[in-house]
Structure formats: C-alpha cells, structure tokens
Amino acid sequence: MIMNEEMIRPIAHIRTDFTEKFGIPRQSGRAPSLVGRIVFLPEYRIPDALRELEGFSHIWLIFDFSLAHREKWSPTVRPPRLGGNRRIGVFASRSPFRPNHLGLSSVRLERIEHTENEGDVLIVSGADLLDMTPIYDIKPYLPNIDCHEDARGGYADEVHDYRLNVDFPEKLLNMLPQDKRAAAVECLADDPRPSYHDDPCRMYGMSFADFDIKFTVSGGVLTVAEVVKR
C-alpha cells in the first residue's frame, strides 16, 4: 500500500509561547511549567472523540516538525548535545530533520477545557513544541507499557545532564506575566544555546510569550540583561 501526504492530515494545532525555534526545551518535560493549548480543527471538535481521555495523566503527541521540511534528507545528523562534531544515524536521533519530519512528545494533560468558540481544548504542560505546530494524532500514555525500567540511553547516557543557574533580576522578571515566569526560568536553565557555543561576551535573545529576553552565559550562570515586550 502506497502512502501519500493526503492520507495524513493535522487534527489540531498547539498554541505555545514559542514563535521561534531558539529556546524551545530540547525534550518534553524539561520545562514542566510551560503550558500549551491543543485546539482541534473544526471537523475533529467532537466530544465523543475525547471520551475518557481525562482519566490519563499524560498523552503522546505525534506532530509535524513544520519548520524542518527539506527536499532531501541525510542518513546522518550532528546532535547539538554532542558538540555538533559527531555524526550519528538519523534514526538513532531525535533530530527534526527526518525523511517524514514527524515528531513524538509526551506531555502532561492538565485538563480538558470546554470553550464556546474552539470546542474542547486540551491544556497540557511540558510541551517542547513551536506555536501552531500541526498535531497529527494523540494517544494516551500507558505507564505500565510505555515506561521501561531496564531501558538504555545509548550515546545520550554519555552526555552530562546539567542546568544553568539563572540570574534573572527581579525588576526584569516582573515584566513577564506572573503565570509565565516559572516557565521562562526553566527554559533558560535548560541552556538554549548550541552546546558548541561558549562565548561569555555574546548576547543571546530568546523570544518567549510576546517578549524578547536577552542574556549572557558565563561560568555556568545565565544572566538576563534585558526584557523587551514585542
């Protein structure tokens, strides 16, 4: 059976605080305070399709790496977390540059919100997706099946997992809406920079929730220098 693009269509889009790729957590759950809204397309706004979904704490999202489409694909990629100078197979990576540009993320289902204009909306947390990312499918996370206690992490086990200390001056932090502050700090602590960047004099900028957050990084400390409302 030959598959074609007409056989897979978005059922929803997710609304998040990221309009650019830079700054998005490198994996789901790394910034648990991030909140997203999954809004279904009109033809899928059917309450019965969500029957009993609220009984699950987490769900899987199958989505489109919409800004990573390429005419050609490469069998190897350079993961940023390996310094960008070591090639591995694309199928041994979570790179967005894939033959079918499909992504998979596990997020927490906070609640199902009933709205008048958008139907039933899924409120999720910990999503690592760009704003307006197309969602192709949603499946429940099954802890007794999806969690493997004896799993190995391959080359990912070689990489030291760390977080930056964030120096976010109170005056600047208070410029953000109160419900966005914890998520912003978590995303910054996750170190948005490519791993091969280590210039303490370089000023970086992360677009987040209608704000541009500018910062430097030196000695494991990320210092926020400016917050500008866009």
JSON list of C-alpha atoms in Angstrom, two decimals, residues 10 20 38 57 61 80 83 89 91-92 95 121 127 133 170 180 205 218 224:
[
{"chain": "A", "resi": 10, "resn": "PRO", "atom": "CA", "xyz": [-3.49, 17.56, 11.03]},
{"chain": "A", "resi": 20, "resn": "GLU", "atom": "CA", "xyz": [10.84, 30.78, 17.11]},
{"chain": "A", "resi": 38, "resn": "ILE", "atom": "CA", "xyz": [-4.25, 21.95, 21.80]},
{"chain": "A", "resi": 57, "resn": "SER", "atom": "CA", "xyz": [-2.29, 11.97, 33.31]},
{"chain": "A", "resi": 61, "resn": "LEU", "atom": "CA", "xyz": [1.59, 13.90, 20.65]},
{"chain": "A", "resi": 80, "resn": "PRO", "atom": "CA", "xyz": [23.96, 19.68, 19.23]},
{"chain": "A", "resi": 83, "resn": "GLY", "atom": "CA", "xyz": [29.03, 19.24, 20.40]},
{"chain": "A", "resi": 89, "resn": "GLY", "atom": "CA", "xyz": [22.36, 7.88, 12.27]},
{"chain": "A", "resi": 91, "resn": "PHE", "atom": "CA", "xyz": [17.14, 7.01, 13.20]},
{"chain": "A", "resi": 92, "resn": "ALA", "atom": "CA", "xyz": [19.31, 6.99, 16.33]},
{"chain": "A", "resi": 95, "resn": "SER", "atom": "CA", "xyz": [16.64, 15.41, 15.07]},
{"chain": "A", "resi": 121, "resn": "VAL", "atom": "CA", "xyz": [-9.35, 22.24, 24.17]},
{"chain": "A", "resi": 127, "resn": "ALA", "atom": "CA", "xyz": [5.45, 20.58, 25.70]},
{"chain": "A", "resi": 133, "resn": "THR", "atom": "CA", "xyz": [2.68, 23.15, 15.32]},
{"chain": "A", "resi": 170, "resn": "GLU", "atom": "CA", "xyz": [13.52, 40.76, 39.95]},
{"chain": "A", "resi": 180, "resn": "LYS", "atom": "CA", "xyz": [4.85, 32.87, 32.61]},
{"chain": "A", "resi": 205, "resn": "GLY", "atom": "CA", "xyz": [17.99, 36.55, 22.59]},
{"chain": "A", "resi": 218, "resn": "SER", "atom": "CA", "xyz": [29.47, 32.66, 31.81]},
{"chain": "A", "resi": 224, "resn": "VAL", "atom": "CA", "xyz": [19.33, 38.11, 31.99]}
]
